[in-house]
Amino acid sequence: MSDDAALYTQLATIRRFEETVLDAFPKGAFYGTTHTYIGQEANAAGVLAHLHDGDLVFSNHRCHGHFLAYGGDARALFAELMGKATGVCGGIGGSQHLHWKNFYSNGVLGSTAPIAVGAALAEKRKGSQAVTVLFLGDGAMGEGVVYESLNIASLWGAPVLFVVENNHIAQTTPTELAMAGSLAGRFAAFNIPAVELDSSDAREIYAAAGQEFAQLRSTPGPRALILHTARFGPHSKGDDTRDPAFIEELRATRDPLTIHGARLEESERTAIEAEVDSAIAAAYAQAEADPLPEHAAYVKAGY
Amino acid sequence: MTSVLESLNQGLHAAFAQDARVYLIGEDLLDPYGGAFKVSRNLSTQYPDRVWTSPVSEAAIAGVGAGMALRGLRPVVELMFGDFSTLVADQLINSITKFPAMYNGAAQVPVVIRTPMGGRRGYGPTHSQTLEKLYLGVPGLRVLAPNTLSDPGDLLRRAILEQNDPVLFVENKVLYPKQVLDNAALADFEIQASTQDFAPTHTLRLKGAPRPALTLTAYGYMAELAREALTRLAFEHEIFCELVVPTQLAPLPAGGGLQPALQASLQHSGRLLTIEEGTYSLGWGAEQLARAAQHFGGRLQAARRVAAAEAPIPAARNLEDAALPTLEDIISAAREMV
């Protein structure tokens, strides 16, 4: 498979997964809540394509795309959302709290920042070559601990790539109502080199991220990649307060699948889509058939 | 003789010597200062690459410690004052103690957060509190509080090296200059040592005393006052007590049971007085009393708490004395119970 086809497969997988989640939620397939990644797929696909074995990823509440691009299994993720024993975390974590291999996500915005920095410093001290990717959104940039963490990362030379996905809206609050100054200025204040990109093109993001990873692996200290992006879906399920016409415009102009899909022959593109559709449908069906976790054992273990 | 401070310092040195995965992160750690209370003295000289003096960023250093622990190191995070633990609460509650369970047992966070708590130093409302009650009952958190009855440094060393749970290690700051008691210093007492999980509990009674009519329980510095009260109650009021001093405050036995040493003491005394430096309501003592009531029902004849006033700890010496539980408070509460 060509790089372009591989990238498209990644984008389509995330998209199809998230669409399935949003479709199935009202039917009662899932319990709780979720935060979908529709519109932002190019970020996870473009950035995480550069991971080496052993690299670490810290993600947030909107973690499905990151998890799938990391190589996570769609069936295990569906199962986690369904609260099944076969879920990524046995149904304990749910949509926002995933851990598999070196992938960790948590649902409190910004609280992962010092943990990612600490993990990166540990890898450095252990002499591993691993680097750490931390995904933050524009909303998380309101949290004070993020700035404590940028300061420490810079002071102590933590090999972290801070990836800020600015989708211009935190739940329902537009970024301009929540953020003074600029994203780039925030990193500049701590002497953390930052590259800024306003794109939904997976290839562009892949190229920019590639340079960041190369720098990160060859020079000490953290770096930042600021990705201005677009979220097509609601914050969670039905809480989008934006004008539907505006979202239509975003979908028309900033869809990573349309942009990158145009690079493929139509036959190849539709073949990938058909393959992804059937893989996601199979993953969903398997998860649906999976058993529930043993609740008696959970309480007894006390944790 | 060794002071509690020296013992803790030795415990840290022993942990560093024993295991290269041990790191220390905190504010003002570098020698010659060695931390605000000097518990970390000489570590930065001996282990310069493993002692990281940090910015004033409590939440971040707790999180950095968590990340290091998650990736196989054994970090210790020093919080200069326990009052600042509130800045760390999110890390402690939503990450450090969550990861092991919410990741379904696939992650461990063996970080030790150690911090001085307590008043009687005139530091005023935000540098004198006993706040560990806020963290008792956080699932997955082990809370330890050393005392003078056994080696505080050894407890700290073992917490760092042997515990896979996150630990909040609470050091009452008035204890620092006190001597760790040896057999000679405790010659008047009959002492039974037991272990809860891996932490010691001590049960004390005066040698040759009749069957106790009252059980006192206290931890940390309050165990010092309680021990003195036990002696005075016997000699001045002929009230014979047994004193149970745990070092592990949490977790408590699963299923609502009492710590075995406390249960054994109550079995023959039938009366329980809890003594703590935290505020009165909804605290450590309340939990001990609830468990005692649950276990003994009507056989629990008397139950009381001695604790701090529900007010900020004032800076003025006479006001601070009034706000914090004293020896006299313990004696008068005990006299009303028997």
mmCIF file of N, CA and C in Angstrom, chain A residues 158-235:
data_model
loop_
_atom_site.group_PDB
_atom_site.id
_atom_site.type_symbol
_atom_site.label_atom_id
_atom_site.label_comp_id
_atom_site.label_asym_id
_atom_site.label_seq_id
_atom_site.Cartn_x
_atom_site.Cartn_y
_atom_site.Cartn_z
ATOM 1 N N ALA A 158 12.697 17.882 28.744
ATOM 2 C CA ALA A 158 11.899 16.667 28.531
ATOM 3 C C ALA A 158 11.618 16.474 27.040
ATOM 4 N N PRO A 159 11.884 15.279 26.520
ATOM 5 C CA PRO A 159 11.617 15.017 25.093
ATOM 6 C C PRO A 159 10.124 14.798 24.820
ATOM 7 N N VAL A 160 9.394 15.909 24.810
ATOM 8 C CA VAL A 160 7.937 15.866 24.608
ATOM 9 C C VAL A 160 7.582 16.679 23.382
ATOM 10 N N LEU A 161 6.684 16.145 22.560
ATOM 11 C CA LEU A 161 6.064 16.940 21.511
ATOM 12 C C LEU A 161 4.666 17.312 21.993
ATOM 13 N N PHE A 162 4.481 18.602 22.269
ATOM 14 C CA PHE A 162 3.159 19.091 22.646
ATOM 15 C C PHE A 162 2.367 19.337 21.362
ATOM 16 N N VAL A 163 1.293 18.616 21.175
ATOM 17 C CA VAL A 163 0.457 18.818 19.987
ATOM 18 C C VAL A 163 -0.832 19.491 20.436
ATOM 19 N N VAL A 164 -1.001 20.741 20.051
ATOM 20 C CA VAL A 164 -2.235 21.447 20.416
ATOM 21 C C VAL A 164 -3.183 21.393 19.241
ATOM 22 N N GLU A 165 -4.311 20.761 19.436
ATOM 23 C CA GLU A 165 -5.341 20.740 18.401
ATOM 24 C C GLU A 165 -6.334 21.849 18.725
ATOM 25 N N ASN A 166 -6.227 22.933 18.008
ATOM 26 C CA ASN A 166 -7.128 24.060 18.236
ATOM 27 C C ASN A 166 -8.328 23.925 17.305
ATOM 28 N N ASN A 167 -9.426 23.390 17.841
ATOM 29 C CA ASN A 167 -10.623 23.278 17.013
ATOM 30 C C ASN A 167 -11.548 24.481 17.195
ATOM 31 N N HIS A 168 -11.018 25.500 17.839
ATOM 32 C CA HIS A 168 -11.677 26.807 17.948
ATOM 33 C C HIS A 168 -12.913 26.811 18.839
ATOM 34 N N ILE A 169 -13.142 25.717 19.510
ATOM 35 C CA ILE A 169 -14.307 25.719 20.401
ATOM 36 C C ILE A 169 -14.069 24.722 21.525
ATOM 37 N N ALA A 170 -14.286 25.191 22.766
ATOM 38 C CA ALA A 170 -14.164 24.312 23.926
ATOM 39 C C ALA A 170 -15.568 24.028 24.424
ATOM 40 N N GLN A 171 -16.027 22.823 24.157
ATOM 41 C CA GLN A 171 -17.417 22.437 24.425
ATOM 42 C C GLN A 171 -18.362 23.359 23.654
ATOM 43 N N THR A 172 -18.801 24.478 24.249
ATOM 44 C CA THR A 172 -19.624 25.415 23.467
ATOM 45 C C THR A 172 -18.996 26.806 23.436
ATOM 46 N N THR A 173 -17.839 26.966 24.070
ATOM 47 C CA THR A 173 -17.251 28.297 24.202
ATOM 48 C C THR A 173 -16.198 28.541 23.118
ATOM 49 N N PRO A 174 -16.440 29.532 22.259
ATOM 50 C CA PRO A 174 -15.448 29.827 21.220
ATOM 51 C C PRO A 174 -14.119 30.242 21.859
ATOM 52 N N THR A 175 -13.038 29.871 21.210
ATOM 53 C CA THR A 175 -11.706 30.141 21.760
ATOM 54 C C THR A 175 -11.505 31.624 22.069
ATOM 55 N N GLU A 176 -12.084 32.485 21.225
ATOM 56 C CA GLU A 176 -11.845 33.921 21.461
ATOM 57 C C GLU A 176 -12.487 34.419 22.761
ATOM 58 N N LEU A 177 -13.412 33.656 23.320
ATOM 59 C CA LEU A 177 -13.970 34.035 24.619
ATOM 60 C C LEU A 177 -13.167 33.442 25.780
ATOM 61 N N ALA A 178 -12.189 32.622 25.459
ATOM 62 C CA ALA A 178 -11.481 31.901 26.529
ATOM 63 C C ALA A 178 -9.977 32.109 26.510
ATOM 64 N N MET A 179 -9.435 32.671 25.450
ATOM 65 C CA MET A 179 -7.983 32.721 25.349
ATOM 66 C C MET A 179 -7.485 34.112 24.972
ATOM 67 N N ALA A 180 -6.707 34.702 25.868
ATOM 68 C CA ALA A 180 -5.997 35.935 25.524
ATOM 69 C C ALA A 180 -4.649 35.541 24.921
ATOM 70 N N GLY A 181 -4.076 36.412 24.149
ATOM 71 C CA GLY A 181 -2.767 36.106 23.566
ATOM 72 C C GLY A 181 -2.903 35.006 22.532
ATOM 73 N N SER A 182 -1.760 34.402 22.194
ATOM 74 C CA SER A 182 -1.771 33.407 21.119
ATOM 75 C C SER A 182 -1.240 32.074 21.622
ATOM 76 N N LEU A 183 -1.527 31.027 20.885
ATOM 77 C CA LEU A 183 -0.979 29.716 21.231
ATOM 78 C C LEU A 183 0.538 29.723 21.072
ATOM 79 N N ALA A 184 1.002 30.273 19.959
ATOM 80 C CA ALA A 184 2.456 30.288 19.721
ATOM 81 C C ALA A 184 3.172 31.065 20.822
ATOM 82 N N GLY A 185 2.564 32.163 21.239
ATOM 83 C CA GLY A 185 3.168 32.985 22.288
ATOM 84 C C GLY A 185 3.327 32.230 23.596
ATOM 85 N N ARG A 186 2.400 31.327 23.834
ATOM 86 C CA ARG A 186 2.462 30.536 25.071
ATOM 87 C C ARG A 186 3.727 29.666 25.081
ATOM 88 N N PHE A 187 4.042 29.075 23.946
ATOM 89 C CA PHE A 187 5.246 28.232 23.896
ATOM 90 C C PHE A 187 6.510 29.093 23.860
ATOM 91 N N ALA A 188 6.414 30.212 23.137
ATOM 92 C CA ALA A 188 7.576 31.107 23.047
ATOM 93 C C ALA A 188 8.006 31.568 24.439
ATOM 94 N N ALA A 189 7.015 31.772 25.324
ATOM 95 C CA ALA A 189 7.331 32.261 26.676
ATOM 96 C C ALA A 189 8.242 31.291 27.424
ATOM 97 N N PHE A 190 8.185 30.028 27.070
ATOM 98 C CA PHE A 190 9.003 29.020 27.759
ATOM 99 C C PHE A 190 10.174 28.535 26.887
ATOM 100 N N ASN A 191 10.448 29.262 25.810
ATOM 101 C CA ASN A 191 11.535 28.862 24.893
ATOM 102 C C ASN A 191 11.318 27.475 24.311
ATOM 103 N N ILE A 192 10.078 27.152 24.020
ATOM 104 C CA ILE A 192 9.791 25.862 23.383
ATOM 105 C C ILE A 192 9.486 26.152 21.912
ATOM 106 N N PRO A 193 10.325 25.645 21.005
ATOM 107 C CA PRO A 193 10.088 25.912 19.586
ATOM 108 C C PRO A 193 8.720 25.359 19.157
ATOM 109 N N ALA A 194 7.971 26.183 18.449
ATOM 110 C CA ALA A 194 6.630 25.766 18.043
ATOM 111 C C ALA A 194 6.429 26.004 16.553
ATOM 112 N N VAL A 195 5.794 25.041 15.921
ATOM 113 C CA VAL A 195 5.421 25.166 14.511
ATOM 114 C C VAL A 195 3.905 25.207 14.453
ATOM 115 N N GLU A 196 3.384 26.095 13.628
ATOM 116 C CA GLU A 196 1.951 26.315 13.591
ATOM 117 C C GLU A 196 1.449 26.002 12.192
ATOM 118 N N LEU A 197 0.326 25.323 12.124
ATOM 119 C CA LEU A 197 -0.206 24.911 10.830
ATOM 120 C C LEU A 197 -1.723 25.022 10.873
ATOM 121 N N ASP A 198 -2.298 25.604 9.820
ATOM 122 C CA ASP A 198 -3.761 25.682 9.738
ATOM 123 C C ASP A 198 -4.179 24.842 8.556
ATOM 124 N N SER A 199 -4.468 23.568 8.804
ATOM 125 C CA SER A 199 -4.678 22.648 7.696
ATOM 126 C C SER A 199 -5.514 21.459 8.127
ATOM 127 N N SER A 200 -6.244 20.924 7.161
ATOM 128 C CA SER A 200 -6.911 19.634 7.395
ATOM 129 C C SER A 200 -6.362 18.598 6.419
ATOM 130 N N ASP A 201 -5.215 18.917 5.860
ATOM 131 C CA ASP A 201 -4.579 18.034 4.884
ATOM 132 C C ASP A 201 -3.609 17.097 5.606
ATOM 133 N N ALA A 202 -3.941 15.824 5.599
ATOM 134 C CA ALA A 202 -3.133 14.851 6.335
ATOM 135 C C ALA A 202 -1.684 14.843 5.868
ATOM 136 N N ARG A 203 -1.482 15.046 4.560
ATOM 137 C CA ARG A 203 -0.109 15.002 4.045
ATOM 138 C C ARG A 203 0.705 16.187 4.571
ATOM 139 N N GLU A 204 0.081 17.348 4.614
ATOM 140 C CA GLU A 204 0.767 18.535 5.145
ATOM 141 C C GLU A 204 1.119 18.349 6.622
ATOM 142 N N ILE A 205 0.142 17.829 7.349
ATOM 143 C CA ILE A 205 0.356 17.614 8.787
ATOM 144 C C ILE A 205 1.434 16.544 8.993
ATOM 145 N N TYR A 206 1.369 15.517 8.177
ATOM 146 C CA TYR A 206 2.375 14.446 8.247
ATOM 147 C C TYR A 206 3.775 15.017 8.019
ATOM 148 N N ALA A 207 3.892 15.890 7.049
ATOM 149 C CA ALA A 207 5.208 16.469 6.729
ATOM 150 C C ALA A 207 5.711 17.359 7.860
ATOM 151 N N ALA A 208 4.829 18.203 8.376
ATOM 152 C CA ALA A 208 5.234 19.110 9.472
ATOM 153 C C ALA A 208 5.601 18.302 10.709
ATOM 154 N N ALA A 209 4.788 17.302 11.014
ATOM 155 C CA ALA A 209 5.057 16.476 12.198
ATOM 156 C C ALA A 209 6.374 15.724 12.019
ATOM 157 N N GLY A 210 6.652 15.297 10.798
ATOM 158 C CA GLY A 210 7.893 14.572 10.538
ATOM 159 C C GLY A 210 9.109 15.401 10.902
ATOM 160 N N GLN A 211 9.069 16.668 10.556
ATOM 161 C CA GLN A 211 10.187 17.549 10.910
ATOM 162 C C GLN A 211 10.304 17.719 12.418
ATOM 163 N N GLU A 212 9.153 17.834 13.066
ATOM 164 C CA GLU A 212 9.166 17.986 14.530
ATOM 165 C C GLU A 212 9.750 16.750 15.207
ATOM 166 N N PHE A 213 9.323 15.591 14.771
ATOM 167 C CA PHE A 213 9.860 14.356 15.347
ATOM 168 C C PHE A 213 11.357 14.244 15.104
ATOM 169 N N ALA A 214 11.793 14.609 13.916
ATOM 170 C CA ALA A 214 13.228 14.521 13.611
ATOM 171 C C ALA A 214 14.020 15.421 14.557
ATOM 172 N N GLN A 215 13.527 16.629 14.764
ATOM 173 C CA GLN A 215 14.186 17.555 15.697
ATOM 174 C C GLN A 215 14.158 16.998 17.121
ATOM 175 N N LEU A 216 12.988 16.498 17.496
ATOM 176 C CA LEU A 216 12.804 15.996 18.857
ATOM 177 C C LEU A 216 13.762 14.846 19.155
ATOM 178 N N ARG A 217 13.999 14.010 18.158
ATOM 179 C CA ARG A 217 14.863 12.848 18.376
ATOM 180 C C ARG A 217 16.347 13.205 18.321
ATOM 181 N N SER A 218 16.657 14.358 17.731
ATOM 182 C CA SER A 218 18.080 14.665 17.560
ATOM 183 C C SER A 218 18.570 15.791 18.468
ATOM 184 N N THR A 219 17.658 16.624 18.977
ATOM 185 C CA THR A 219 18.090 17.731 19.837
ATOM 186 C C THR A 219 17.339 17.638 21.153
ATOM 187 N N PRO A 220 17.976 18.049 22.256
ATOM 188 C CA PRO A 220 17.297 17.897 23.541
ATOM 189 C C PRO A 220 16.154 18.895 23.710
ATOM 190 N N GLY A 221 15.196 18.542 24.538
ATOM 191 C CA GLY A 221 14.147 19.486 24.913
ATOM 192 C C GLY A 221 12.857 19.313 24.146
ATOM 193 N N PRO A 222 11.821 19.920 24.674
ATOM 194 C CA PRO A 222 10.484 19.764 24.091
ATOM 195 C C PRO A 222 10.274 20.622 22.856
ATOM 196 N N ARG A 223 9.238 20.279 22.103
ATOM 197 C CA ARG A 223 8.817 21.058 20.948
ATOM 198 C C ARG A 223 7.299 21.090 20.926
ATOM 199 N N ALA A 224 6.759 21.982 20.096
ATOM 200 C CA ALA A 224 5.299 22.074 20.017
ATOM 201 C C ALA A 224 4.853 22.122 18.570
ATOM 202 N N LEU A 225 3.709 21.517 18.319
ATOM 203 C CA LEU A 225 3.078 21.552 17.007
ATOM 204 C C LEU A 225 1.647 22.031 17.230
ATOM 205 N N ILE A 226 1.359 23.199 16.705
ATOM 206 C CA ILE A 226 0.033 23.796 16.887
ATOM 207 C C ILE A 226 -0.765 23.558 15.618
ATOM 208 N N LEU A 227 -1.838 22.794 15.768
ATOM 209 C CA LEU A 227 -2.633 22.426 14.600
ATOM 210 C C LEU A 227 -4.012 23.087 14.698
ATOM 211 N N HIS A 228 -4.249 24.067 13.866
ATOM 212 C CA HIS A 228 -5.580 24.669 13.805
ATOM 213 C C HIS A 228 -6.451 23.735 12.977
ATOM 214 N N THR A 229 -7.585 23.394 13.513
ATOM 215 C CA THR A 229 -8.358 22.318 12.925
ATOM 216 C C THR A 229 -9.851 22.621 13.024
ATOM 217 N N ALA A 230 -10.670 21.670 12.639
ATOM 218 C CA ALA A 230 -12.122 21.872 12.676
ATOM 219 C C ALA A 230 -12.802 20.626 13.204
ATOM 220 N N ARG A 231 -13.660 20.840 14.166
ATOM 221 C CA ARG A 231 -14.461 19.745 14.713
ATOM 222 C C ARG A 231 -15.823 19.807 14.040
ATOM 223 N N PHE A 232 -16.204 18.738 13.347
ATOM 224 C CA PHE A 232 -17.496 18.749 12.654
ATOM 225 C C PHE A 232 -18.643 18.357 13.582
ATOM 226 N N GLY A 233 -18.349 17.514 14.536
ATOM 227 C CA GLY A 233 -19.413 17.003 15.403
ATOM 228 C C GLY A 233 -19.582 17.862 16.645
ATOM 229 N N PRO A 234 -20.516 17.450 17.496
ATOM 230 C CA PRO A 234 -20.710 18.144 18.758
ATOM 231 C C PRO A 234 -19.560 17.855 19.711
ATOM 232 N N HIS A 235 -19.510 18.606 20.822
ATOM 233 C CA HIS A 235 -18.509 18.315 21.859
ATOM 234 C C HIS A 235 -18.645 16.865 22.299
#
